[in-house]
mmCIF file of C-alpha atoms in Angstrom:
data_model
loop_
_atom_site.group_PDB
_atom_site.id
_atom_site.type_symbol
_atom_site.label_atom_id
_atom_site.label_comp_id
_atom_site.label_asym_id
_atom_site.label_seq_id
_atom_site.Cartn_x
_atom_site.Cartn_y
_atom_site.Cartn_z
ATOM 1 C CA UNK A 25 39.193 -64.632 -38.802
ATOM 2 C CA UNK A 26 38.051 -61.007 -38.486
ATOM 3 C CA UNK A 27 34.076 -60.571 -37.741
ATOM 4 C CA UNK A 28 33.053 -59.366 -41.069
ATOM 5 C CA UNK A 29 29.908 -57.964 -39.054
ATOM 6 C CA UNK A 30 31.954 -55.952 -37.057
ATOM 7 C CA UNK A 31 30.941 -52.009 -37.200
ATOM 8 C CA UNK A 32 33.870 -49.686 -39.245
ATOM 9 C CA UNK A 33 35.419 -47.414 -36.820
ATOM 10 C CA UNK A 34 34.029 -44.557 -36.055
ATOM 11 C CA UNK A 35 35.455 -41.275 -37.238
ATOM 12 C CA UNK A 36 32.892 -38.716 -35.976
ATOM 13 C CA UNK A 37 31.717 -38.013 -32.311
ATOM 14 C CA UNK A 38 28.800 -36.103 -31.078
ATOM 15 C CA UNK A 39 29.749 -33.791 -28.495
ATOM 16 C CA UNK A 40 27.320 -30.697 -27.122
ATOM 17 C CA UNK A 41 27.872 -27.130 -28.341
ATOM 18 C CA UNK A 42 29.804 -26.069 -25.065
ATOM 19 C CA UNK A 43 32.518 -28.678 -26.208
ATOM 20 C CA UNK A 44 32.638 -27.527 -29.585
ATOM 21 C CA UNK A 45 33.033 -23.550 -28.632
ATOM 22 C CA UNK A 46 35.668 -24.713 -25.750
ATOM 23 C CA UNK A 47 37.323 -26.236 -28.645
ATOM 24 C CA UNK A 48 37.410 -23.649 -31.057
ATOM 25 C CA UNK A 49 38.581 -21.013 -27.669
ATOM 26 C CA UNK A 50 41.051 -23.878 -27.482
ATOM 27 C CA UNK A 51 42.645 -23.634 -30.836
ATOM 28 C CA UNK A 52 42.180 -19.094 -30.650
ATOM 29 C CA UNK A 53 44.457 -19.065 -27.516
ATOM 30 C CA UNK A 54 47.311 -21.226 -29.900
ATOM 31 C CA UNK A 55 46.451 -18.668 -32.637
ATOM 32 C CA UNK A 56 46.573 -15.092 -31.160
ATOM 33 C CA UNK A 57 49.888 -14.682 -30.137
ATOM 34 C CA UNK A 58 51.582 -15.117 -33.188
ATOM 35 C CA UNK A 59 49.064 -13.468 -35.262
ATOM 36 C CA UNK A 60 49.463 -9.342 -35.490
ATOM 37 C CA UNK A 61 46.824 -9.473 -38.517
ATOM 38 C CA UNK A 62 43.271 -9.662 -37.961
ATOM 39 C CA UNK A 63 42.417 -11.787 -40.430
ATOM 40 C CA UNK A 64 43.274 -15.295 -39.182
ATOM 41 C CA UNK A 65 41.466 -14.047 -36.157
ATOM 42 C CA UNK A 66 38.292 -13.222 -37.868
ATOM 43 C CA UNK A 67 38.364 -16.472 -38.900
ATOM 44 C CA UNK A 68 38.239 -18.082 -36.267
ATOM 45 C CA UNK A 69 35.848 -15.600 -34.851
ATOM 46 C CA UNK A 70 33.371 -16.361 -37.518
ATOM 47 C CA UNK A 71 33.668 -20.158 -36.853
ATOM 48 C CA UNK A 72 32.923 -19.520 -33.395
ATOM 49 C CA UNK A 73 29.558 -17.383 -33.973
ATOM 50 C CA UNK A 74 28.392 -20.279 -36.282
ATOM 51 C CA UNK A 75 28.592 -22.752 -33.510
ATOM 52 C CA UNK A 76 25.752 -20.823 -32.512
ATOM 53 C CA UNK A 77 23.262 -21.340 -35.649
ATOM 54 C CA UNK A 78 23.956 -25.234 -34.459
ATOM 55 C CA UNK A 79 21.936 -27.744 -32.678
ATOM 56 C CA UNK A 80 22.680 -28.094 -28.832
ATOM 57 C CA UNK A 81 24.180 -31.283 -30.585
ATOM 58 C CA UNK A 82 26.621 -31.366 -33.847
ATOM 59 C CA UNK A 83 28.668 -34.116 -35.045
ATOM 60 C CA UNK A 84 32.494 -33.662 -34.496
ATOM 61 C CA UNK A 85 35.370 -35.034 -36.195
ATOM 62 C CA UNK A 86 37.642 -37.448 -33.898
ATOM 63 C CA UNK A 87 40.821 -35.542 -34.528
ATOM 64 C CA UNK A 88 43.688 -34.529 -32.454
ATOM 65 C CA UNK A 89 43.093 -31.515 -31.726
ATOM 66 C CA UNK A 90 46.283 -30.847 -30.204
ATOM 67 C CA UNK A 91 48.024 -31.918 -33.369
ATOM 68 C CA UNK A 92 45.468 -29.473 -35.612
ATOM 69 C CA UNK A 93 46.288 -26.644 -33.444
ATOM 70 C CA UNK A 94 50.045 -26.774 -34.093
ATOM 71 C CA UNK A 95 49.432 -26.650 -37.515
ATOM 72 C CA UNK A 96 47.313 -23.507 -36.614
ATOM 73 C CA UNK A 97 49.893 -21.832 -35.443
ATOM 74 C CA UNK A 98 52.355 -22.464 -38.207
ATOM 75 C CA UNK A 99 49.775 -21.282 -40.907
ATOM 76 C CA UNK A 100 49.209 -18.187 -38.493
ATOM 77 C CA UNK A 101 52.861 -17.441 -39.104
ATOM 78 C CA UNK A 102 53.114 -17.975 -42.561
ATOM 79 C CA UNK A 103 50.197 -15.730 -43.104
ATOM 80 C CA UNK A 104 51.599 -12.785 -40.608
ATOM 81 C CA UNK A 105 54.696 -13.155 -42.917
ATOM 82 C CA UNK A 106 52.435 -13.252 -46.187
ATOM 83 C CA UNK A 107 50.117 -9.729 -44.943
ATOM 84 C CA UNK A 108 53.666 -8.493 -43.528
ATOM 85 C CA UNK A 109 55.323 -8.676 -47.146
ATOM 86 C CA UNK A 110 52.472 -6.819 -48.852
ATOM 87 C CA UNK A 111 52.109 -4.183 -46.480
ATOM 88 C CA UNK A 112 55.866 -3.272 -46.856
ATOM 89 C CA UNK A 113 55.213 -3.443 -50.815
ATOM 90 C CA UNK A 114 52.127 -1.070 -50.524
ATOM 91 C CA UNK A 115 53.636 1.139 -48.004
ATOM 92 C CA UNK A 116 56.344 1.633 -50.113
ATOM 93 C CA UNK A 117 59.675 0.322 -47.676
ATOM 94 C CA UNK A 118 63.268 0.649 -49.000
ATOM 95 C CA UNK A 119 65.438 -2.687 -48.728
ATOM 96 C CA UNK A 120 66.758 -0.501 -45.866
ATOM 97 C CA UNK A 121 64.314 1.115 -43.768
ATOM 98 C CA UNK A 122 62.242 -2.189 -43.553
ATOM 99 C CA UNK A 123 66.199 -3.896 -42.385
ATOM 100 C CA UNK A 124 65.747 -1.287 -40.022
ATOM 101 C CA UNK A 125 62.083 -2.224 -39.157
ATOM 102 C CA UNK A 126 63.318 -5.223 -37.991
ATOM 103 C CA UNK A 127 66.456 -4.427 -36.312
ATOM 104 C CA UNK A 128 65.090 -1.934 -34.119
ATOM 105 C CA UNK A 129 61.544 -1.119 -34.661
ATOM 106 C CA UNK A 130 59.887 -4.329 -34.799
ATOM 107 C CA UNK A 131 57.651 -4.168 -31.898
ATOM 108 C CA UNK A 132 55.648 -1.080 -34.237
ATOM 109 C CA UNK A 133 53.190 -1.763 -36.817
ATOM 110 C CA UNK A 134 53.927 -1.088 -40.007
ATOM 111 C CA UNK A 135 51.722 2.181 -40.457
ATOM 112 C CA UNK A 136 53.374 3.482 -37.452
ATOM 113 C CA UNK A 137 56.914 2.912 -38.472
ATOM 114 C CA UNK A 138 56.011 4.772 -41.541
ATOM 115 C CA UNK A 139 54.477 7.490 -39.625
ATOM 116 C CA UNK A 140 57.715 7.614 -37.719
ATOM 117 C CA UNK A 141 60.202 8.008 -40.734
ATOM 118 C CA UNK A 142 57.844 10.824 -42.597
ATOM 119 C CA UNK A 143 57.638 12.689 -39.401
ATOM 120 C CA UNK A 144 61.434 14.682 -40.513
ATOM 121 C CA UNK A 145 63.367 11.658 -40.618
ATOM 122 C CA UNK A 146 66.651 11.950 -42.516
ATOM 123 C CA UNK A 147 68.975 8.958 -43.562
ATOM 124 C CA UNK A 148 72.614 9.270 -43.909
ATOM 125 C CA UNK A 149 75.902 7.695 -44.441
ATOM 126 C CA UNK A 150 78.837 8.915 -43.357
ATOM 127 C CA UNK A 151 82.777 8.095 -44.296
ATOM 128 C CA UNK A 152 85.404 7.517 -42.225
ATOM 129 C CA UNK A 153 86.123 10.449 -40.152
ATOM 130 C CA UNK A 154 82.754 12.208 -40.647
ATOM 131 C CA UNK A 155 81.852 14.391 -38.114
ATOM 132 C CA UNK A 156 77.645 13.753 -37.371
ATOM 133 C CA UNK A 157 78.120 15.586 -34.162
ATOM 134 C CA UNK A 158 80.614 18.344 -33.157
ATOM 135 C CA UNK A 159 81.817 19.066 -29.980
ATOM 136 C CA UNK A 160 80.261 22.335 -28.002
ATOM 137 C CA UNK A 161 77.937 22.560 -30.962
ATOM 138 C CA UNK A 162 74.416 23.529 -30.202
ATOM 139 C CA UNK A 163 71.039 21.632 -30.780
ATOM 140 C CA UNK A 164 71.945 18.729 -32.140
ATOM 141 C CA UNK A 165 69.015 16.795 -33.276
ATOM 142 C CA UNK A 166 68.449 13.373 -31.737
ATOM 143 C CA UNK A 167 69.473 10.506 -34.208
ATOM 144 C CA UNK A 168 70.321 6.481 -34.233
ATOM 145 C CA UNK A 169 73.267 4.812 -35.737
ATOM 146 C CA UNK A 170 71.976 1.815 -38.018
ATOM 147 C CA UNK A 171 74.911 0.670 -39.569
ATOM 148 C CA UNK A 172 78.716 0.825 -38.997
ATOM 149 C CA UNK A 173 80.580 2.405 -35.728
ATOM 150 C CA UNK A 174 81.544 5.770 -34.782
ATOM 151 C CA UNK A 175 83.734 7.317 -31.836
ATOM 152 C CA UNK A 176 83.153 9.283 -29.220
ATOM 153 C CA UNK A 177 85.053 11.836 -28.056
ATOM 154 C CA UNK A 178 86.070 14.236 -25.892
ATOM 155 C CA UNK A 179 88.982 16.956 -25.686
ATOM 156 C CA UNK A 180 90.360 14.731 -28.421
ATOM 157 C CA UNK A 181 89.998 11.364 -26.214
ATOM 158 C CA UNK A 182 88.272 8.434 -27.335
ATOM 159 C CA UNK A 183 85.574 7.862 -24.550
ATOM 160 C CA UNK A 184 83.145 5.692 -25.973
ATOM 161 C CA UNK A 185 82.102 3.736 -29.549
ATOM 162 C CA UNK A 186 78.602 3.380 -30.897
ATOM 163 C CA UNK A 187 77.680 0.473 -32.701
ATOM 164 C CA UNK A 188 74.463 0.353 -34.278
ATOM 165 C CA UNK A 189 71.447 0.917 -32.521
ATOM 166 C CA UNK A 190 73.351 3.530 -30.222
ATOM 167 C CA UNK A 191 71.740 6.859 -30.306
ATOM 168 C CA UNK A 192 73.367 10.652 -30.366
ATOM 169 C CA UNK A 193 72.383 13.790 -30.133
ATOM 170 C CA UNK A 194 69.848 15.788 -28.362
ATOM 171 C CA UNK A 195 68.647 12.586 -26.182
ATOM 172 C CA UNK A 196 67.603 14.814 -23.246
ATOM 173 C CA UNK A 197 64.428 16.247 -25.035
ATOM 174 C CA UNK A 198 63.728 13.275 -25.975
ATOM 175 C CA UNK A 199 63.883 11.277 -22.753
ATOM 176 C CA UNK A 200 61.991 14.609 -20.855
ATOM 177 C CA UNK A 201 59.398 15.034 -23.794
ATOM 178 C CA UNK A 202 60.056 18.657 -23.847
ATOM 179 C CA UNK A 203 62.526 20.372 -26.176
ATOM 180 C CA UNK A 204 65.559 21.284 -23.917
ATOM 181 C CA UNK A 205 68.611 23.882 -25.612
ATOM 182 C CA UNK A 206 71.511 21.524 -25.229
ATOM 183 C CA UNK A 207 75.548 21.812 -26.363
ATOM 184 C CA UNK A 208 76.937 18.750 -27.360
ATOM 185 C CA UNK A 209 79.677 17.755 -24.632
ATOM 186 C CA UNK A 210 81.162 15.325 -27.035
ATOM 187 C CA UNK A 211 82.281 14.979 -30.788
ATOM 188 C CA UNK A 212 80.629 12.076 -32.847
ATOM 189 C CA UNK A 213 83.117 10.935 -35.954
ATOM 190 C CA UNK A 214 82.266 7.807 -38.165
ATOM 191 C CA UNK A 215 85.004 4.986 -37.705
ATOM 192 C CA UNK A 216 84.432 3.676 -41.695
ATOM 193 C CA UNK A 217 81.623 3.893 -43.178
ATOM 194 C CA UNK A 218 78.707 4.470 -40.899
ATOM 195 C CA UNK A 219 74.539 4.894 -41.745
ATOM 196 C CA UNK A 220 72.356 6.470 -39.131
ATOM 197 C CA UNK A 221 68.850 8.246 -39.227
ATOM 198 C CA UNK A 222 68.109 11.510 -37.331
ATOM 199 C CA UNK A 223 64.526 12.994 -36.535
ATOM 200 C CA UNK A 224 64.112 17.099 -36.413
ATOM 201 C CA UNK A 225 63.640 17.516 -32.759
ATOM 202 C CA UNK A 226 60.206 19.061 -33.106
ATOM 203 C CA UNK A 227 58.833 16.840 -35.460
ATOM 204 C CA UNK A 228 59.345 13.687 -33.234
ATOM 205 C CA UNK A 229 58.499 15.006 -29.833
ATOM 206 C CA UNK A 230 55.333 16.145 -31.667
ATOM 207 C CA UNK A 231 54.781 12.237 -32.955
ATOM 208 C CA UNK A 232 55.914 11.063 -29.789
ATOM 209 C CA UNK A 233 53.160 12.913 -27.992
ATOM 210 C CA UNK A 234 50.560 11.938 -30.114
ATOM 211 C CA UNK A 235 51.812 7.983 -30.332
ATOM 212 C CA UNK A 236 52.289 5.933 -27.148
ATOM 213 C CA UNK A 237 53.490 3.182 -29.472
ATOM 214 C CA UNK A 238 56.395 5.140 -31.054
ATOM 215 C CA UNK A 239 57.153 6.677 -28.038
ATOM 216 C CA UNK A 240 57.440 3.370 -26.426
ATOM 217 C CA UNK A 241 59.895 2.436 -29.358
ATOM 218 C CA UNK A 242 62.155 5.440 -29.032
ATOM 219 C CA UNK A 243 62.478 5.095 -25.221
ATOM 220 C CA UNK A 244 63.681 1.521 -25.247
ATOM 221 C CA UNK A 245 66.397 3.116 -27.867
ATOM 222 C CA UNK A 246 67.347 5.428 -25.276
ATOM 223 C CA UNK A 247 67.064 3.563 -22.080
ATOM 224 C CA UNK A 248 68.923 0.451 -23.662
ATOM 225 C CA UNK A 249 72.109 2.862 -24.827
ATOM 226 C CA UNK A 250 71.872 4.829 -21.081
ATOM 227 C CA UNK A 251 72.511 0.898 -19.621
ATOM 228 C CA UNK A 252 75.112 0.541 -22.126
ATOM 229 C CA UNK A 253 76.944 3.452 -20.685
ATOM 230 C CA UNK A 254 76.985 2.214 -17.203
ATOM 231 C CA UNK A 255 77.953 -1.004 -18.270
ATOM 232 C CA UNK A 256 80.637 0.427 -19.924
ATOM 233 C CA UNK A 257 81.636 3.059 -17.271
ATOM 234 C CA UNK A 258 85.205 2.910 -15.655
ATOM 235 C CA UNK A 259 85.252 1.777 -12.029
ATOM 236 C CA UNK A 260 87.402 4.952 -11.152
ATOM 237 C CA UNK A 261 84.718 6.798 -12.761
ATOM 238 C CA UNK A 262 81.711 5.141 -10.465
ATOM 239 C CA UNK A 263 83.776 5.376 -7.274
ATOM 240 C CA UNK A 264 84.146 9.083 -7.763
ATOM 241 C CA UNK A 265 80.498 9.554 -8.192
ATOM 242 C CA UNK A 266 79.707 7.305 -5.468
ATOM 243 C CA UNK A 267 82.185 10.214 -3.210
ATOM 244 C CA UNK A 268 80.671 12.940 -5.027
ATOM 245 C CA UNK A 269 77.094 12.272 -4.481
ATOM 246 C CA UNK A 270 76.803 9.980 -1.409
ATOM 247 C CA UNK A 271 77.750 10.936 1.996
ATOM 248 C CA UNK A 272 78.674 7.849 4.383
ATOM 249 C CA UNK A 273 76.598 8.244 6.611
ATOM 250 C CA UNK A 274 73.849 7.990 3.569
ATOM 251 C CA UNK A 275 75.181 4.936 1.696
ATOM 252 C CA UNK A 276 73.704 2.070 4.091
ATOM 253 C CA UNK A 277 70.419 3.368 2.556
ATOM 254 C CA UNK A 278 71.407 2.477 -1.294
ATOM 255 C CA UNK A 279 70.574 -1.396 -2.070
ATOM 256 C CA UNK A 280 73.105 -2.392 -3.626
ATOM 257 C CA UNK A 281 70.458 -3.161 -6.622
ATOM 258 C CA UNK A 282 69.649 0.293 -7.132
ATOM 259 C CA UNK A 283 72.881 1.774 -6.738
ATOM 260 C CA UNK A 284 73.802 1.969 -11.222
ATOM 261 C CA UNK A 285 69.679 3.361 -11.216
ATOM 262 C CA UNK A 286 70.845 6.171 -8.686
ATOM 263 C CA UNK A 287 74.083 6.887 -10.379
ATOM 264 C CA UNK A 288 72.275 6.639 -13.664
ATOM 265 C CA UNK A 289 69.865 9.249 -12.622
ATOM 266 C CA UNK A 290 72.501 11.869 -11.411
ATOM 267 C CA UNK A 291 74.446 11.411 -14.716
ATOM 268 C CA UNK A 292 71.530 12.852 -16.182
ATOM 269 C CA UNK A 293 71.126 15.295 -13.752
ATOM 270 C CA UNK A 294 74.680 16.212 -14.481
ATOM 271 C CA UNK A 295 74.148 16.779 -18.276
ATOM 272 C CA UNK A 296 71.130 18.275 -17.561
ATOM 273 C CA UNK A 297 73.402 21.403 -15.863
ATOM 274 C CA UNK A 298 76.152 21.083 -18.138
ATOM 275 C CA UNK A 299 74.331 21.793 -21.084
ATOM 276 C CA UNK A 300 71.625 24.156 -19.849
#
């Protein structure tokens, strides 16, 4: 028979203020890395300073805290998503550009990628056999497929395709911050229907200088389609540079690990004198 006189469990604890604010740090360090808005983390900020206003001793609910905290973290995502949404309504995002947000841009916030589309941006779409870049042409601006494929080619050769998130055009300014006079050693023609955006050259080196963010973004771009390239390179092709630009008695000093860096860097070299 159960002791009627027996005390009900207890369901609050009294622990010192240094507990409670190591708890609430506890439950922050779940929260801020899933949270790009700062208003969860005002929250939490605020329940930290009030610790302060407390006794040196508070009563404390006898919770899992560990439980509590996941939770945390799910509402922090839900109301990243929720802030996200209305921002895109407010700043005014197509169905497409904020597709393209999150395809390729995602790592910006919001303001920025809309700073980064008004600064000369230009959306196409192209048909099949559209020509965005002609061979020998000069100054082409620099631009990203988002949508679609289009060849590459040279002397009438297919040499490469671009899928989206490829970029064309004047990608030496870009990747040298400085506007370079280029001729385009290679045609660009849409394979079906193909979308892409393209910047005016001086607009987005201008943006790029002032924004470390945005010139963050359109580096990856470019250093992600440069790997591409050597991924894709023919062998033939990479043994002949390796006799063109190495002398024997050099090679032994080439890691293998840096050898596609090296060859990367006097590709670019290369186009740098072909189409100065």
């Amino acid at each position: 028979m159960a002791d009627s006189r027996r005390p009900p469990p207890r369901t609050v604890r009294r622990v010192s203020l240094g507990e409670a604010v190591a708890d609430l740090g506890f439950l922050a360090a779940l929260v801020v890395p899933v949270v790009k808005n700062e208003v969860l983390l005002r929250v939490v900020t605020l329940g930290s300073s009030l610790c302060f206003f407390l006794s040196s001793v508070v009563p404390y609910p006898n919770v899992n805290w560990a439980a509590i905290g996941a939770q945390l973290v799910l509402i922090a995502r839900g109301t990243n998503l929720f802030f996200r949404s209305i921002a895109e309504r407010r700043l005014a995002f197509s169905a497409w550009e904020i597709e393209l947000y999150h395809n390729l841009f995602e790592d910006l916030k919001l303001h920025e990628f809309r700073a980064l589309l008004d600064c000369g941006a230009k959306t196409r779409v192209a048909q099949d056999g559209e020509v965005l870049v002609a061979e020998d042409s000069l100054g082409a601006d620099f631009g990203v497929l988002t949508g679609g494929e289009c060849r590459v080619e040279s002397r009438g050769q297919i040499v490469d395709v671009l899928t989206p998130g490829d970029c064309f055009g004047n990608e030496l300014s870009v990747a040298a911050m400085q506007k370079h006079p280029t001729v385009a050693t290679e045609s660009i023609i849409a394979a079906g229907t193909a979308t892409y955006i393209k910047w005016n050259t001086d607009a987005l080196l201008q943006m790029m200088a002032e924004k470390v963010a945005i010139r963050a973004a359109i580096f990856a771009i470019v250093a992600r389609d440069e790997a591409r390239r050597i991924v894709h390179m023919d062998w033939n092709e990479v043994r002949e540079l390796k006799r063109k630009w190495y002398q024997p008695k050099f090679l032994p000093a080439v890691p293998p690990e840096h050898l596609p860096r090296v060859i990367a860097d006097n590709l670019r070299r290369e186009d740098a004198k072909r189409t100065t």
